[in-house]
CSV table of C-alpha atoms and ligand atoms in Angstrom, one decimal:
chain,number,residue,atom,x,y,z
A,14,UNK,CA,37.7,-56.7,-38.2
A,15,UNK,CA,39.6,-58.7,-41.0
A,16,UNK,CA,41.7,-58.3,-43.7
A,17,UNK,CA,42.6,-60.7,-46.6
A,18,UNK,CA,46.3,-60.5,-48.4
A,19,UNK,CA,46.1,-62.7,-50.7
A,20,UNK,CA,45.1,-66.3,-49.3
A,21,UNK,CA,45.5,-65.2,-46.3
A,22,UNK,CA,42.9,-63.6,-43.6
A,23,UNK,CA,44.5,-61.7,-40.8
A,24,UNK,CA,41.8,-61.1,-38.1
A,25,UNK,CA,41.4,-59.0,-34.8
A,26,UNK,CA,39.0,-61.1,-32.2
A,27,UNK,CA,38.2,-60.5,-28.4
A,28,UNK,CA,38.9,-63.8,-26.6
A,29,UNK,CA,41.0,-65.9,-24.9
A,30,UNK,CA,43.5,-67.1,-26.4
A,31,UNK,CA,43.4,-70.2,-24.3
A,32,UNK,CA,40.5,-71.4,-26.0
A,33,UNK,CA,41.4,-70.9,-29.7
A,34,UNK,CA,41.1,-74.2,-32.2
A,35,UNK,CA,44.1,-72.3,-34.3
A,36,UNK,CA,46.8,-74.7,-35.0
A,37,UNK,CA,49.1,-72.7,-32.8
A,38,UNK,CA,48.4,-70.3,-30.0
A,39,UNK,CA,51.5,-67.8,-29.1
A,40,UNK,CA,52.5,-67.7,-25.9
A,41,UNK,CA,54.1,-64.2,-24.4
A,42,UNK,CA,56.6,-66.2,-22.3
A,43,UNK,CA,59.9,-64.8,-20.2
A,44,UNK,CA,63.3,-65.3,-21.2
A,45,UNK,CA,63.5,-68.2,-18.8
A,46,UNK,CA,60.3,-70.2,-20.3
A,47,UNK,CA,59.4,-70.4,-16.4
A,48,UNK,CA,55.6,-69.4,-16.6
A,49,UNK,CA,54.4,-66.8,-14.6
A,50,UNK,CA,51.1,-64.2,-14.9
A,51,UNK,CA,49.2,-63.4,-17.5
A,52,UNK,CA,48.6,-65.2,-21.0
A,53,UNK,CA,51.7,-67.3,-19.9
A,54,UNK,CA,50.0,-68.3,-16.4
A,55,UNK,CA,46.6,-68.9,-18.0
A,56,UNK,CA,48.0,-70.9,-21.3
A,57,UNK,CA,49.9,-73.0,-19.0
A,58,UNK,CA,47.5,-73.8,-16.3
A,59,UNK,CA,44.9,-74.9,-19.1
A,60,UNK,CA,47.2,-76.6,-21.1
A,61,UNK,CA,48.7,-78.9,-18.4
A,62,UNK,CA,52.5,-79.9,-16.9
A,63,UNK,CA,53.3,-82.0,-20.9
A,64,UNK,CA,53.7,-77.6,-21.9
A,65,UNK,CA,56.6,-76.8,-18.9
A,66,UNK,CA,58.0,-80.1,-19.4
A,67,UNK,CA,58.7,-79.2,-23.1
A,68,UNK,CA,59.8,-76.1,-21.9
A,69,UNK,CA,62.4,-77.0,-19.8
A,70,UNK,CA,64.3,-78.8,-22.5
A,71,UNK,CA,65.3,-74.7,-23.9
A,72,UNK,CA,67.9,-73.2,-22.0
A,73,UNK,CA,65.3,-70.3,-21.9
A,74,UNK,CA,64.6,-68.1,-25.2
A,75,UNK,CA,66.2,-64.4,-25.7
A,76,UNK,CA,64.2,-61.8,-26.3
A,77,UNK,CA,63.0,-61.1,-29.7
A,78,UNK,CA,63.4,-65.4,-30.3
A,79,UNK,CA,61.0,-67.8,-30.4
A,80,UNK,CA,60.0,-71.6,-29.2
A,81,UNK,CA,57.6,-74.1,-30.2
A,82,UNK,CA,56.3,-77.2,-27.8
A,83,UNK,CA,53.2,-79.2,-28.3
A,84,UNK,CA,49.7,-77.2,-27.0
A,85,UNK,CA,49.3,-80.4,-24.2
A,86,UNK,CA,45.7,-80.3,-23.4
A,87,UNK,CA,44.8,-77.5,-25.6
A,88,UNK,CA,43.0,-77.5,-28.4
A,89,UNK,CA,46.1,-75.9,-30.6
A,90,UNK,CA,48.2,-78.4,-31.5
A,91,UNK,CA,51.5,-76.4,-30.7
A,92,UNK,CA,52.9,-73.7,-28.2
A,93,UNK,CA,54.7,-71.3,-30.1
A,94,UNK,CA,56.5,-69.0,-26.8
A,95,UNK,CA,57.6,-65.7,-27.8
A,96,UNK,CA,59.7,-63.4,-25.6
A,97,UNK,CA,58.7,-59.6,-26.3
A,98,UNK,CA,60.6,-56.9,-24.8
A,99,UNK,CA,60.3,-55.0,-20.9
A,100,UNK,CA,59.5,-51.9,-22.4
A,101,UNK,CA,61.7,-48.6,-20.9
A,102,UNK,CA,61.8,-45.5,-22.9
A,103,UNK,CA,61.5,-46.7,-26.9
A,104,UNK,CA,65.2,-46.3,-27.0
A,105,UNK,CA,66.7,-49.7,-26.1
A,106,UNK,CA,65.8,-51.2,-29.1
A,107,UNK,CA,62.1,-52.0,-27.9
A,108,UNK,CA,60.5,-51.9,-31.1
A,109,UNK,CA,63.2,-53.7,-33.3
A,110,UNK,CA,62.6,-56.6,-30.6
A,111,UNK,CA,59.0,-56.4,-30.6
A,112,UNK,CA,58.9,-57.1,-34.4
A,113,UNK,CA,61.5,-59.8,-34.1
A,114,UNK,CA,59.1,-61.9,-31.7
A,115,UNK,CA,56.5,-61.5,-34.0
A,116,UNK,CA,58.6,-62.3,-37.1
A,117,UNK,CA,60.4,-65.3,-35.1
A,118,UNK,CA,56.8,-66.9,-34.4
A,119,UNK,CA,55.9,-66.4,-37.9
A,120,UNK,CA,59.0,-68.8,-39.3
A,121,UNK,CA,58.9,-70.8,-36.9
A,122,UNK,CA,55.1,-71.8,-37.8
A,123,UNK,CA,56.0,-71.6,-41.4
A,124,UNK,CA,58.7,-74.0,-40.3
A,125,UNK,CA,56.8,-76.4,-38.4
A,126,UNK,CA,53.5,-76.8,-41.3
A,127,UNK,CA,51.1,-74.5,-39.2
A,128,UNK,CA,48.4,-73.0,-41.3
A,129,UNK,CA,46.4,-71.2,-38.7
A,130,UNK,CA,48.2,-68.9,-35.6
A,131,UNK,CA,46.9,-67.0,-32.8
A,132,UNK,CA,48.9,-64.3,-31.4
A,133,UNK,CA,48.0,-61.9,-28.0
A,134,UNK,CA,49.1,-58.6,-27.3
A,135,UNK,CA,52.8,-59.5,-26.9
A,136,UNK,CA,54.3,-57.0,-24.5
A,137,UNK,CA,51.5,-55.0,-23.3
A,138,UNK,CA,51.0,-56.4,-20.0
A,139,UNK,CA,53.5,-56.7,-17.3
A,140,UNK,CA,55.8,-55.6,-20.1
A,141,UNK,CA,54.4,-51.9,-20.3
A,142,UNK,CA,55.0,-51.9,-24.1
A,143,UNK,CA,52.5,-48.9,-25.2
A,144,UNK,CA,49.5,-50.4,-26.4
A,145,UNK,CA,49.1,-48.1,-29.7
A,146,UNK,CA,52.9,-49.0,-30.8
A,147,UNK,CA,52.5,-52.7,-30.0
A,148,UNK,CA,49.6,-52.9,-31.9
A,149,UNK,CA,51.3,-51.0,-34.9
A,150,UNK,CA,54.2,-53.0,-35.0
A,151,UNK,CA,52.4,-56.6,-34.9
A,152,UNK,CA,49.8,-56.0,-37.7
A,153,UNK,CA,52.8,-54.6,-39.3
A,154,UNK,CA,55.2,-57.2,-39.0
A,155,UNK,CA,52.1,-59.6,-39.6
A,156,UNK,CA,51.0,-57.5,-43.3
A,157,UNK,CA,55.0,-57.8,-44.2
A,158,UNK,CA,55.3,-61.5,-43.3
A,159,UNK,CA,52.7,-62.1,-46.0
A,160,UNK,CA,53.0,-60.8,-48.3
A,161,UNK,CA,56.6,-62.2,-48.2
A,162,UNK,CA,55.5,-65.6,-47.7
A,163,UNK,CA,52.4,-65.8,-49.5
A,164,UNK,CA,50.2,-68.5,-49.4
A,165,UNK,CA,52.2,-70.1,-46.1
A,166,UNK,CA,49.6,-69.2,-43.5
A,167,UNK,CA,46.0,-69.3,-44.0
A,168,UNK,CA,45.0,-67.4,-40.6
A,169,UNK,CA,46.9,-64.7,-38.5
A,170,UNK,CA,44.8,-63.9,-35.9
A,171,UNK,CA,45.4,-61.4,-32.6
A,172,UNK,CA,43.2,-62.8,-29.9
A,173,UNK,CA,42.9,-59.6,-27.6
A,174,UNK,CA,42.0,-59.6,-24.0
A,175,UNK,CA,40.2,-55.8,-23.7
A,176,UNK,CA,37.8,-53.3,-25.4
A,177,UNK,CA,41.0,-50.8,-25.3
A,178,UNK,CA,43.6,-53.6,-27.0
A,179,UNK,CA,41.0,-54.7,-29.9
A,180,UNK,CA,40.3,-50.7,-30.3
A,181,UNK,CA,44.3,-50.1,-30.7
A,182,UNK,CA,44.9,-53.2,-33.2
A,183,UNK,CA,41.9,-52.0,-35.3
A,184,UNK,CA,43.1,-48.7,-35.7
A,185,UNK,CA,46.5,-50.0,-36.4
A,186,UNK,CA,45.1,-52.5,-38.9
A,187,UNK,CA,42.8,-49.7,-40.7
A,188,UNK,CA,45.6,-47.8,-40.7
A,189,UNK,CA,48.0,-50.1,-42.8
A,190,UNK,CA,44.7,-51.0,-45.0
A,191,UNK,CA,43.8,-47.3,-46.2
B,5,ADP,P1,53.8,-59.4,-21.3
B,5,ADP,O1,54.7,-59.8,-20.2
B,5,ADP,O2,54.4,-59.8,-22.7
B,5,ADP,O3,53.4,-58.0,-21.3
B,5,ADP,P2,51.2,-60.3,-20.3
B,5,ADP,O4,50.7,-61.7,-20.2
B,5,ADP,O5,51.4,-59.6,-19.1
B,5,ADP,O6,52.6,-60.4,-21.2
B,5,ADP,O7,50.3,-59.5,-21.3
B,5,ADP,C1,50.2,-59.6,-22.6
B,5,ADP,C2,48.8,-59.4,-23.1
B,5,ADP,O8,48.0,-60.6,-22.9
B,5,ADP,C3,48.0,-58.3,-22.3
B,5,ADP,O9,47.4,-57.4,-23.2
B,5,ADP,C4,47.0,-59.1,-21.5
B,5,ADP,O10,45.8,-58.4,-21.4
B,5,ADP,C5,46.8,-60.3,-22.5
B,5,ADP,N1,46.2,-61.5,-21.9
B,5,ADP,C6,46.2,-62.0,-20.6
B,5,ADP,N2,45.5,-63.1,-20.5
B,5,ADP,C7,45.1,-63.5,-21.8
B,5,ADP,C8,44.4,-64.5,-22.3
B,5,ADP,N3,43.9,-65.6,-21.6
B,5,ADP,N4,44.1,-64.5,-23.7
B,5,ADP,C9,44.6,-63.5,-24.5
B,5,ADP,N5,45.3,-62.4,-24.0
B,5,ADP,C10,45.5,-62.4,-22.6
């Protein structure tokens, strides 16, 4: 499914993300920047040691923040690495955070001259962020950013990695579109 605000197509694939020609890929990274499972495991190990190296130069990234380092061997130019929230009950500010990291990746592409972004489903893996709220809150948070910066970003795309996560970010998108 896809949407356009004004210049701008938002779009919902089934992928991986480590394959996407976007500008930037998102990373869902941990406070550290130190790698680990997941999309973070799988960008890095396809995207080479040039990605940790850059990474090391943070003194990590707090939660709801955001990095950028070059993509490495990838074929997106630029890392953007997002820290979402561990999710616990919905009451330590989960959601608040979980729109920040979206919101933080968004300036900093703006920032950095990147047209076209890839996002996954930040949170809902090891995380345990509820996959109906996580969707709602990124197509959100990615409807709001453009229309209040419109015309920055040609392409917002989430790059989902199940059946069940592209079902919960469609309804979430047709949702916001009715
Ligand atoms: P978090 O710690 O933020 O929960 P995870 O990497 O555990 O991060 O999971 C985030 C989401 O990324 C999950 O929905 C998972 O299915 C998805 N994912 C894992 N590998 C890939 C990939 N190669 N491309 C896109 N999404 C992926």
């Amino acid at each position: 499914m896809e949407i356009k605000k004004g210049s701008t197509v938002i779009s919902l694939v089934m992928g991986d993300i480590t394959v996407e020609e976007t500008d930037a890929i998102v990373n869902a990274a941990n406070s550290r920047l130190a790698g680990g499972g997941g999309v973070d495991g799988a960008i890095h190990s396809a995207g080479g040691p040039k990605i940790m190296e850059e990474c090391r130069k943070f003194d990590g990234c707090p939660t709801g923040k955001a990095v950028i380092t070059t993509g490495g061997d990838l074929k997106a130019r630029y890392v953007i690495h997002t820290v979402g929230p561990i999710y616990r009950d919905g009451s330590h500010n989960e959601a608040e955070l979980l729109e920040s990291a979206y919101r933080s990746s968004l300036d900093l592409a703006v920032k950095n001259g990147i047209k076209t972004i890839a996002f996954p489903s930040i949170s809902t893996g090891a995380y345990g962020y509820p996959l109906a709220e996580a969707a709602g809150i990124a197509v959100r948070t990615a409807v709001h950013f453009v229309e209040n910066n419109i015309g920055a970003l040609s392409l917002i795309r989430f790059t989902l990695f199940s059946d069940a996560a592209l079902r919960a970010y469609t309804e979430a998108l047709k949702k916001l579109a009715s």
